[in-house]
Short mmCIF file of C-alpha atoms and ligand atoms in Angstrom, two decimals:
data_model
loop_
_atom_site.label_atom_id
_atom_site.label_comp_id
_atom_site.label_asym_id
_atom_site.label_seq_id
_atom_site.Cartn_x
_atom_site.Cartn_y
_atom_site.Cartn_z
CA MET A 1 0.00 0.00 0.00
CA THR A 2 1.32 3.49 -0.82
CA ARG A 3 2.19 5.41 2.36
CA ILE A 4 1.72 9.20 2.07
CA ALA A 5 2.47 11.90 4.64
CA VAL A 6 0.37 15.08 4.43
CA VAL A 7 1.84 18.13 6.19
CA GLY A 8 -0.91 20.52 7.27
CA ALA A 9 -4.59 19.98 8.07
CA GLY A 10 -6.24 23.19 6.97
CA ILE A 11 -9.01 22.72 4.41
CA VAL A 12 -6.46 21.83 1.74
CA GLY A 13 -4.51 19.22 3.73
CA ALA A 14 -7.75 17.75 5.11
CA GLY A 15 -9.06 17.45 1.54
CA VAL A 16 -5.86 15.84 0.30
CA ALA A 17 -5.90 13.38 3.23
CA TYR A 18 -9.50 12.42 2.56
CA HIS A 19 -9.12 11.97 -1.21
CA LEU A 20 -5.92 9.93 -0.79
CA ALA A 21 -7.34 7.72 1.96
CA ALA A 22 -10.59 7.18 0.05
CA ARG A 23 -8.49 5.89 -2.87
CA GLY A 24 -6.78 3.32 -0.66
CA ALA A 25 -3.57 5.09 0.38
CA ASP A 26 -2.10 4.70 3.86
CA VAL A 27 -2.24 8.34 5.03
CA VAL A 28 -0.54 10.08 7.96
CA VAL A 29 -1.47 13.74 8.54
CA ILE A 30 0.99 15.89 10.50
CA ASP A 31 -0.41 19.19 11.76
CA ASP A 32 0.51 21.63 14.53
CA ALA A 33 -2.86 23.48 14.61
CA ARG A 34 -1.62 27.09 14.34
CA PRO A 35 -4.45 29.32 15.61
CA GLU A 36 -3.87 31.82 12.80
CA ARG A 37 -4.40 29.26 10.05
CA ALA A 38 -6.47 30.73 7.25
CA THR A 39 -9.16 28.05 7.30
CA ALA A 40 -10.24 29.01 10.83
CA ALA A 41 -10.91 32.62 9.81
CA GLY A 42 -12.20 32.20 6.23
CA ALA A 43 -15.57 33.73 5.39
CA GLY A 44 -16.72 30.79 3.30
CA ILE A 45 -18.12 32.25 0.08
CA ILE A 46 -18.19 29.57 -2.63
CA ALA A 47 -18.77 31.77 -5.66
CA PRO A 48 -17.84 30.71 -9.19
CA VAL A 49 -18.45 34.23 -10.58
CA SER A 50 -16.65 37.17 -9.06
CA SER A 51 -16.84 40.94 -9.50
CA ARG A 52 -13.15 40.76 -10.48
CA THR A 53 -12.16 39.79 -14.00
CA SER A 54 -10.28 36.55 -14.50
CA ASP A 55 -9.08 34.50 -17.47
CA ASP A 56 -11.11 31.61 -18.93
CA GLU A 57 -8.95 28.87 -17.41
CA ARG A 58 -9.29 30.44 -13.97
CA SER A 59 -13.08 30.83 -14.37
CA ASP A 60 -13.43 27.21 -15.49
CA TYR A 61 -11.44 26.06 -12.48
CA MET A 62 -13.53 28.14 -10.04
CA PHE A 63 -16.68 26.76 -11.61
CA ALA A 64 -15.50 23.14 -11.34
CA ALA A 65 -14.44 23.73 -7.72
CA ALA A 66 -17.83 25.19 -6.76
CA ALA A 67 -19.61 22.28 -8.47
CA HIS A 68 -17.35 19.80 -6.62
CA TYR A 69 -18.88 20.98 -3.33
CA LEU A 70 -22.20 19.42 -4.27
CA GLU A 71 -20.48 16.06 -4.79
CA LEU A 72 -18.65 16.46 -1.49
CA ILE A 73 -21.80 17.35 0.44
CA GLU A 74 -23.52 14.27 -0.96
CA ARG A 75 -20.60 12.14 0.26
CA PHE A 76 -20.85 13.73 3.73
CA GLU A 77 -24.56 12.94 3.83
CA VAL A 78 -24.13 9.37 2.58
CA GLY A 79 -21.49 8.93 5.31
CA GLY A 80 -23.98 10.16 7.95
CA LEU A 81 -22.26 13.54 8.36
CA THR A 82 -25.40 15.61 8.00
CA GLU A 83 -24.31 18.51 10.24
CA HIS A 84 -22.56 20.30 7.39
CA SER A 85 -22.55 24.04 6.87
CA TYR A 86 -23.05 24.21 3.08
CA GLY A 87 -25.99 26.48 2.34
CA ALA A 88 -27.14 27.90 -1.00
CA THR A 89 -28.09 31.33 0.36
CA GLY A 90 -27.69 33.00 -3.07
CA GLN A 91 -25.41 35.91 -3.91
CA LEU A 92 -26.09 39.56 -4.70
CA ILE A 93 -23.25 41.28 -6.54
CA VAL A 94 -24.04 44.85 -5.63
CA ALA A 95 -23.41 48.15 -7.44
CA LEU A 96 -23.22 51.10 -5.04
CA ASP A 97 -22.98 53.89 -7.69
CA ASP A 98 -23.50 54.59 -11.41
CA ALA A 99 -20.02 53.53 -12.47
CA GLU A 100 -20.49 50.20 -10.72
CA LEU A 101 -23.83 49.69 -12.49
CA VAL A 102 -21.84 49.66 -15.75
CA GLN A 103 -19.36 47.17 -14.29
CA LEU A 104 -22.30 45.06 -13.14
CA GLU A 105 -23.52 44.66 -16.74
CA ALA A 106 -20.11 43.23 -17.66
CA VAL A 107 -20.25 40.76 -14.77
CA ALA A 108 -23.76 39.71 -15.82
CA GLU A 109 -22.49 39.04 -19.35
CA ARG A 110 -19.61 36.97 -17.98
CA ALA A 111 -21.97 34.98 -15.78
CA SER A 112 -24.33 34.30 -18.70
CA ALA A 113 -21.46 33.18 -20.95
CA LEU A 114 -20.18 30.83 -18.27
CA ILE A 115 -23.64 29.42 -17.63
CA ALA A 116 -24.22 28.88 -21.38
CA GLN A 117 -21.08 26.72 -21.37
CA LYS A 118 -21.31 24.99 -18.01
CA GLY A 119 -24.91 25.11 -16.83
CA THR A 120 -26.30 26.61 -13.67
CA VAL A 121 -24.82 24.28 -11.02
CA GLY A 122 -23.57 26.32 -8.06
CA ILE A 123 -24.87 29.59 -9.57
CA GLY A 124 -28.54 29.32 -10.56
CA SER A 125 -30.24 31.47 -13.21
CA PRO A 126 -28.96 35.05 -12.97
CA GLU A 127 -31.34 37.98 -12.60
CA MET A 128 -30.64 41.74 -12.66
CA LEU A 129 -32.41 43.52 -9.80
CA THR A 130 -33.29 47.21 -9.57
CA GLN A 131 -32.89 49.20 -6.36
CA ALA A 132 -36.63 48.80 -5.64
CA GLU A 133 -36.52 45.04 -6.20
CA ILE A 134 -33.52 44.67 -3.90
CA ARG A 135 -35.31 46.56 -1.13
CA ARG A 136 -38.45 44.49 -1.56
CA ARG A 137 -36.64 41.13 -1.52
CA PHE A 138 -33.83 41.97 0.92
CA PRO A 139 -35.15 44.87 3.07
CA PRO A 140 -31.94 45.47 5.10
CA VAL A 141 -29.94 46.09 1.89
CA THR A 142 -30.93 49.74 1.45
CA THR A 143 -27.89 51.27 -0.24
CA ALA A 144 -27.52 49.14 -3.38
CA ARG A 145 -28.28 50.90 -6.70
CA GLY A 146 -28.65 47.60 -8.53
CA ALA A 147 -27.48 44.02 -8.22
CA LEU A 148 -26.95 40.76 -10.02
CA TRP A 149 -28.79 37.95 -8.20
CA LEU A 150 -27.29 34.45 -8.45
CA PRO A 151 -29.69 32.27 -6.45
CA ALA A 152 -27.67 29.03 -6.10
CA VAL A 153 -24.38 30.51 -4.89
CA ALA A 154 -23.44 28.98 -1.54
CA ARG A 155 -21.41 29.58 1.58
CA VAL A 156 -19.77 27.22 4.07
CA ASP A 157 -18.12 27.40 7.47
CA GLY A 158 -14.52 26.45 6.66
CA ARG A 159 -13.90 25.06 10.16
CA ASN A 160 -16.81 22.67 9.75
CA ILE A 161 -15.84 21.48 6.25
CA ARG A 162 -12.24 20.92 7.42
CA GLU A 163 -13.46 18.84 10.35
CA LEU A 164 -15.79 16.75 8.19
CA LEU A 165 -13.00 16.07 5.67
CA MET A 166 -10.74 14.97 8.53
CA THR A 167 -13.53 12.75 9.90
CA MET A 168 -13.97 11.10 6.51
CA ALA A 169 -10.20 10.71 6.13
CA ALA A 170 -10.12 8.98 9.54
CA GLN A 171 -13.01 6.71 8.49
CA HIS A 172 -10.76 5.60 5.62
CA GLY A 173 -7.89 4.90 8.02
CA ALA A 174 -5.91 8.17 8.02
CA ARG A 175 -3.85 8.76 11.21
CA VAL A 176 -3.03 12.19 12.69
CA VAL A 177 0.23 13.25 14.37
CA GLU A 178 -0.08 16.56 16.24
CA ALA A 179 3.36 18.10 15.80
CA ARG A 180 5.48 20.37 13.65
CA ALA A 181 6.87 18.53 10.62
CA GLU A 182 10.21 18.82 8.87
CA LEU A 183 11.10 17.03 5.67
CA ALA A 184 13.33 13.97 5.74
CA LEU A 185 15.26 13.85 2.47
CA THR A 186 17.98 11.74 0.93
CA GLY A 187 20.93 13.54 -0.62
CA SER A 188 20.57 16.79 1.31
CA GLY A 189 24.09 17.25 2.60
CA SER A 190 23.77 20.95 3.42
CA ASP A 191 21.19 23.70 3.48
CA ASN A 192 22.15 24.72 -0.04
CA GLU A 193 22.09 21.27 -1.53
CA PRO A 194 18.59 20.14 -2.41
CA GLY A 195 17.55 16.58 -1.56
CA SER A 196 16.79 14.20 -4.38
CA ARG A 197 14.00 12.14 -2.80
CA VAL A 198 11.73 12.31 0.24
CA LEU A 199 12.06 9.66 2.91
CA GLY A 200 9.12 11.08 4.84
CA VAL A 201 8.88 13.68 7.60
CA ARG A 202 10.28 14.14 11.10
CA ALA A 203 7.61 15.12 13.61
CA GLY A 204 7.36 14.93 17.38
CA GLY A 205 10.52 12.84 17.67
CA GLU A 206 9.17 10.34 15.14
CA LEU A 207 10.36 9.63 11.59
CA VAL A 208 7.23 9.06 9.54
CA THR A 209 8.52 7.24 6.48
CA ALA A 210 6.51 7.73 3.30
CA ASP A 211 6.59 7.07 -0.43
CA ALA A 212 5.40 10.64 -1.00
CA VAL A 213 4.95 13.81 1.06
CA VAL A 214 2.26 16.41 0.28
CA VAL A 215 2.99 19.81 1.83
CA ALA A 216 -0.35 21.53 2.37
CA ALA A 217 0.92 23.80 5.14
CA GLY A 218 -0.78 27.03 4.04
CA VAL A 219 1.58 30.00 3.97
CA TRP A 220 4.12 28.02 6.03
CA ALA A 221 4.67 25.75 3.01
CA LYS A 222 7.27 28.35 2.07
CA ASP A 223 9.43 27.31 5.05
CA VAL A 224 8.99 23.61 4.33
CA ALA A 225 9.81 24.05 0.62
CA ALA A 226 12.90 26.07 1.58
CA GLU A 227 14.30 22.89 3.17
CA THR A 228 14.77 21.63 -0.42
CA GLY A 229 16.24 24.91 -1.69
CA LEU A 230 12.99 25.96 -3.43
CA ASP A 231 12.02 29.63 -2.95
CA LEU A 232 8.24 29.67 -3.34
CA ALA A 233 6.60 32.89 -4.56
CA LEU A 234 4.30 32.78 -1.54
CA TYR A 235 3.68 35.44 1.11
CA PRO A 236 1.49 35.96 4.20
CA GLN A 237 -1.61 38.10 3.73
CA ARG A 238 -3.52 38.91 6.92
CA GLY A 239 -7.31 38.89 6.85
CA GLN A 240 -9.47 40.37 9.62
CA ILE A 241 -13.15 39.50 9.60
CA VAL A 242 -15.94 40.54 11.97
CA HIS A 243 -18.84 38.43 13.29
CA LEU A 244 -22.01 40.14 14.55
CA ARG A 245 -25.50 39.04 15.53
CA MET A 246 -28.51 40.87 14.08
CA PRO A 247 -32.16 39.78 14.42
CA GLY A 248 -33.20 38.39 11.01
CA GLY A 249 -29.55 38.33 9.93
CA SER A 250 -29.72 34.71 8.77
CA GLN A 251 -31.98 35.79 5.90
CA LEU A 252 -29.20 37.77 4.24
CA PRO A 253 -27.61 36.29 1.11
CA VAL A 254 -23.93 36.65 0.25
CA LEU A 255 -23.37 40.32 -0.66
CA ASN A 256 -20.32 41.20 -2.76
CA THR A 257 -19.28 44.67 -3.90
CA PHE A 258 -16.85 46.04 -6.46
CA ARG A 259 -14.86 47.54 -3.57
CA GLY A 260 -13.50 44.26 -2.28
CA HIS A 261 -15.71 43.92 0.79
CA TYR A 262 -18.54 41.50 1.41
CA LEU A 263 -21.09 40.21 3.86
CA LEU A 264 -22.68 36.80 4.43
CA SER A 265 -24.82 35.07 7.02
CA PHE A 266 -25.11 31.85 8.99
CA PRO A 267 -27.81 30.28 11.16
CA GLY A 268 -28.33 31.92 14.56
CA ASP A 269 -28.57 35.41 13.00
CA ARG A 270 -24.78 35.46 12.60
CA VAL A 271 -23.67 38.08 10.09
CA VAL A 272 -20.06 38.03 8.91
CA ILE A 273 -18.41 41.10 7.37
CA GLY A 274 -15.14 40.77 5.53
CA ALA A 275 -12.36 41.35 5.22
CA THR A 276 -9.01 43.08 5.19
CA ARG A 277 -6.37 41.93 2.67
CA GLU A 278 -3.10 43.09 4.22
CA ASP A 279 -0.16 42.32 1.96
CA ASP A 280 2.44 43.79 4.32
CA SER A 281 1.23 42.17 7.55
CA GLY A 282 3.90 39.52 7.80
CA PHE A 283 2.90 36.70 10.15
CA ASP A 284 1.43 38.96 12.85
CA ALA A 285 -2.02 37.59 13.52
CA HIS A 286 -3.43 40.20 15.89
CA ALA A 287 -6.52 42.27 15.09
CA THR A 288 -5.84 45.97 14.55
CA ALA A 289 -8.04 48.96 15.42
CA GLY A 290 -7.77 50.26 11.85
CA GLY A 291 -8.55 46.89 10.28
CA VAL A 292 -11.66 46.29 12.38
CA ASP A 293 -12.84 49.87 11.82
CA ALA A 294 -12.53 49.53 8.03
CA VAL A 295 -14.36 46.20 7.96
CA ILE A 296 -17.23 47.47 10.10
CA ARG A 297 -17.66 50.67 8.08
CA ASN A 298 -17.82 48.61 4.91
CA GLY A 299 -20.52 46.44 6.47
CA PHE A 300 -22.59 49.48 7.47
CA SER A 301 -22.29 50.86 3.94
CA LEU A 302 -24.19 47.78 2.70
CA VAL A 303 -26.57 47.16 5.61
CA PRO A 304 -26.93 50.30 7.78
CA ASP A 305 -29.01 48.40 10.40
CA LEU A 306 -25.85 46.53 11.37
CA SER A 307 -24.91 49.50 13.56
CA GLU A 308 -27.35 48.05 16.14
CA ALA A 309 -26.00 44.50 15.84
CA GLU A 310 -24.47 42.61 18.77
CA TRP A 311 -20.70 42.28 18.67
CA LEU A 312 -19.57 38.62 18.61
CA GLU A 313 -15.92 38.39 17.61
CA VAL A 314 -13.17 39.28 15.19
CA ARG A 315 -11.25 36.44 13.54
CA VAL A 316 -7.80 36.86 12.06
CA GLY A 317 -6.16 34.46 9.62
CA ILE A 318 -3.03 34.45 7.49
CA ARG A 319 -3.85 33.66 3.86
CA PRO A 320 -1.28 31.75 1.77
CA ALA A 321 -1.05 34.27 -1.08
CA SER A 322 0.98 33.50 -4.18
CA ARG A 323 2.76 36.33 -5.99
CA ASP A 324 0.85 35.77 -9.25
CA GLY A 325 -2.50 34.90 -7.68
CA ALA A 326 -2.56 31.28 -8.88
CA PRO A 327 -2.45 28.21 -6.64
CA ILE A 328 0.81 26.28 -6.20
CA LEU A 329 -0.20 22.71 -6.90
CA GLY A 330 1.83 19.76 -8.12
CA PRO A 331 5.14 17.93 -7.85
CA VAL A 332 8.39 19.64 -6.89
CA PRO A 333 10.89 19.06 -9.71
CA GLY A 334 14.20 17.63 -8.57
CA VAL A 335 12.81 16.13 -5.35
CA ASP A 336 11.13 12.81 -6.07
CA GLY A 337 7.99 12.18 -4.07
CA LEU A 338 7.48 15.77 -2.89
CA TRP A 339 4.22 17.59 -3.75
CA LEU A 340 2.88 21.03 -2.90
CA ALA A 341 -0.71 22.21 -2.38
CA THR A 342 -0.83 25.85 -1.31
CA GLY A 343 -1.08 29.42 -2.61
CA PHE A 344 -4.88 29.57 -2.55
CA GLY A 345 -4.94 33.12 -1.19
CA ALA A 346 -8.45 34.52 -0.84
CA THR A 347 -10.22 31.60 -2.55
CA GLY A 348 -8.92 28.52 -0.73
CA LEU A 349 -12.23 27.50 0.80
CA THR A 350 -13.69 27.42 -2.72
CA LEU A 351 -10.74 25.85 -4.52
CA GLY A 352 -9.28 23.72 -1.71
CA PRO A 353 -11.40 20.54 -1.74
CA TYR A 354 -11.46 20.28 -5.55
CA SER A 355 -7.72 20.96 -5.85
CA ALA A 356 -7.13 18.35 -3.16
CA LYS A 357 -8.98 15.80 -5.27
CA LEU A 358 -6.91 16.57 -8.39
CA LEU A 359 -3.68 16.44 -6.42
CA ALA A 360 -4.58 13.12 -4.76
CA GLU A 361 -5.31 11.62 -8.18
CA SER A 362 -1.94 12.85 -9.51
CA VAL A 363 0.02 11.59 -6.50
CA LEU A 364 -1.50 8.15 -7.00
CA GLY A 365 -0.48 8.13 -10.67
CA GLY A 366 -3.61 9.42 -12.39
CA ALA A 367 -3.53 11.42 -15.63
CA PRO A 368 -2.49 15.02 -14.91
CA ALA A 369 -5.54 17.29 -14.64
CA ILE A 370 -3.91 20.20 -12.80
CA PRO A 371 -3.51 23.37 -14.93
CA ALA A 372 0.13 23.94 -15.94
CA ALA A 373 -0.18 27.51 -14.62
CA PHE A 374 -0.22 26.07 -11.09
CA ALA A 375 3.19 24.31 -11.35
CA PRO A 376 5.31 24.99 -8.23
CA ASP A 377 8.42 25.86 -10.29
CA ARG A 378 6.68 28.28 -12.72
CA ARG A 379 8.24 31.65 -13.32
CA VAL A 380 6.22 34.44 -11.77
CA ILE A 381 6.28 37.04 -14.51
CA ASN A 382 4.58 40.18 -13.31
CA PRO A 383 3.51 39.96 -9.68
CA SER A 384 2.04 43.45 -9.48
CA MET A 385 -0.42 42.73 -12.29
CA THR A 386 -1.78 39.54 -10.85
CA ARG A 387 -1.56 39.75 -7.09
CA ARG A 388 -5.02 39.58 -5.50
C1 FAD B 1 -10.52 36.60 6.54
C2 FAD B 1 -10.49 35.54 5.48
C3 FAD B 1 -11.59 35.37 4.66
C4 FAD B 1 -11.58 34.38 3.66
N1 FAD B 1 -12.71 34.18 2.92
C5 FAD B 1 -12.73 33.21 1.98
C6 FAD B 1 -13.91 32.97 1.22
O1 FAD B 1 -14.95 33.60 1.45
N2 FAD B 1 -13.89 32.02 0.25
C7 FAD B 1 -12.77 31.30 -0.02
O2 FAD B 1 -12.80 30.47 -0.93
N3 FAD B 1 -11.64 31.47 0.71
C8 FAD B 1 -11.59 32.42 1.68
N4 FAD B 1 -10.45 32.65 2.40
C9 FAD B 1 -9.23 31.93 2.04
C10 FAD B 1 -9.12 30.56 2.68
O3 FAD B 1 -9.51 30.61 4.03
C11 FAD B 1 -7.67 30.02 2.55
O4 FAD B 1 -7.20 30.14 1.23
C12 FAD B 1 -7.60 28.55 2.94
O5 FAD B 1 -8.22 28.36 4.19
C13 FAD B 1 -6.16 28.06 2.99
O6 FAD B 1 -6.16 26.77 3.51
P1 FAD B 1 -4.82 25.95 3.71
O7 FAD B 1 -5.23 24.58 4.14
O8 FAD B 1 -3.95 26.08 2.50
O9 FAD B 1 -4.01 26.70 4.87
P2 FAD B 1 -4.30 26.88 6.42
O10 FAD B 1 -5.75 26.90 6.72
O11 FAD B 1 -3.50 28.06 6.85
O12 FAD B 1 -3.73 25.56 7.11
C14 FAD B 1 -2.34 25.27 7.16
C15 FAD B 1 -2.12 24.20 8.22
O13 FAD B 1 -0.77 23.74 8.15
C16 FAD B 1 -0.26 23.61 9.49
N5 FAD B 1 1.21 23.70 9.41
C17 FAD B 1 1.95 24.70 8.89
N6 FAD B 1 3.26 24.39 8.93
C18 FAD B 1 3.34 23.17 9.49
C19 FAD B 1 4.43 22.30 9.80
N7 FAD B 1 5.70 22.59 9.52
N8 FAD B 1 4.15 21.11 10.41
C20 FAD B 1 2.86 20.76 10.69
N9 FAD B 1 1.80 21.53 10.39
C21 FAD B 1 2.04 22.72 9.80
C22 FAD B 1 -0.93 24.75 10.26
O14 FAD B 1 -0.91 24.52 11.66
C23 FAD B 1 -2.34 24.71 9.66
O15 FAD B 1 -3.16 23.81 10.38
C24 FAD B 1 -10.43 33.59 3.45
C25 FAD B 1 -9.32 33.74 4.29
C26 FAD B 1 -9.35 34.71 5.31
C27 FAD B 1 -8.16 34.83 6.23
#
């Protein structure tokens, strides 16, 4: 049986562990549960269409990843894991002024073109709403000038999906070691001399031998990859996100703007407003007065009634952001048996489980289905153009 070590149990590592174990691999997951991991703070919007432009390959990938959730949820339910957080609340992409109304038309065209090609799974049939229609259907949303309504767009609680993936991985025999992992390599004589093959990982005083190692360690994959001499184009991006409680809040759909902020809701009248994207935060995971202030103001600009909402908490996570905005997914050239799954930035809850499936298939020898643009050793050409 193929023995595979997975470093990291955020949503990506949990997904990789599950998909490998379900295909018969002997899986050991090594994770040190860093409180600032991105999965624990993620908002959870699973939206195939965004207000930002993206190329066709990227749109196709987002679409496939959103559709994969439906398959995953069915597997949870078949396995008796019915307490999942996936909910098709629908999404309003909101224009707040005249210029944004023009941008909205372009997004609606993109959504229609995508749907004509792929169908309505994970999106639903789009509808343009006027200001009056928005107020009638979503009374707290008083400031929108117009919106695109996508009724089947969903949201999840990343913590819950991660846990369910780990539960399913365990049901298929995966074992967990709670410790910090370091690579064990053959042929690595010095720090500057890359290893030629993985032996496994060292963790908690144990050598976990493995035929392959998948590093799904979020932004910290950069440190692990550095052990082989690879300098990943990956950096920490802090995200602060605010949770409030507002009577009737659970009725709110996902609200996205053209200004980068958003709002979504969960049962129990929990309303979540997001989020900062701080490219120069480093690994500091504390909330800041300025960050929380900006997030809250953005929330009020969409739903003014939130000023009366009960304060619940602020969550802070460090996103694994790649310099060109694309995931880092695939084998590491020059180090046999080493694979990377990171770089998902602001869309890892959407892309993570699907990417995990593709990676698991590749590790076990399946035909390559991962876009070449995600290769770990790609050249990052113009970071400033593509950074999210
Ligand atoms: C505020 C915020 C809002 C977001 N909203 C959304 C959203 O709406 N939709 C969306 O799709 N995405 C969203 N994201 C992005 C998403 O949360 C991330 O892209 C995703 O969670 C990354 O998952 P990951 O498994 O790669 O990393 P992480 O969740 O960071 O997990 C990495 C794991 O690796 C472990 N680890 C690291 N190094 C080691 C080591 N050496 N040994 C052992 N273990 C190690 C850590 O302890 C951790 O458990 C958001 C993120 C933030 C912060």
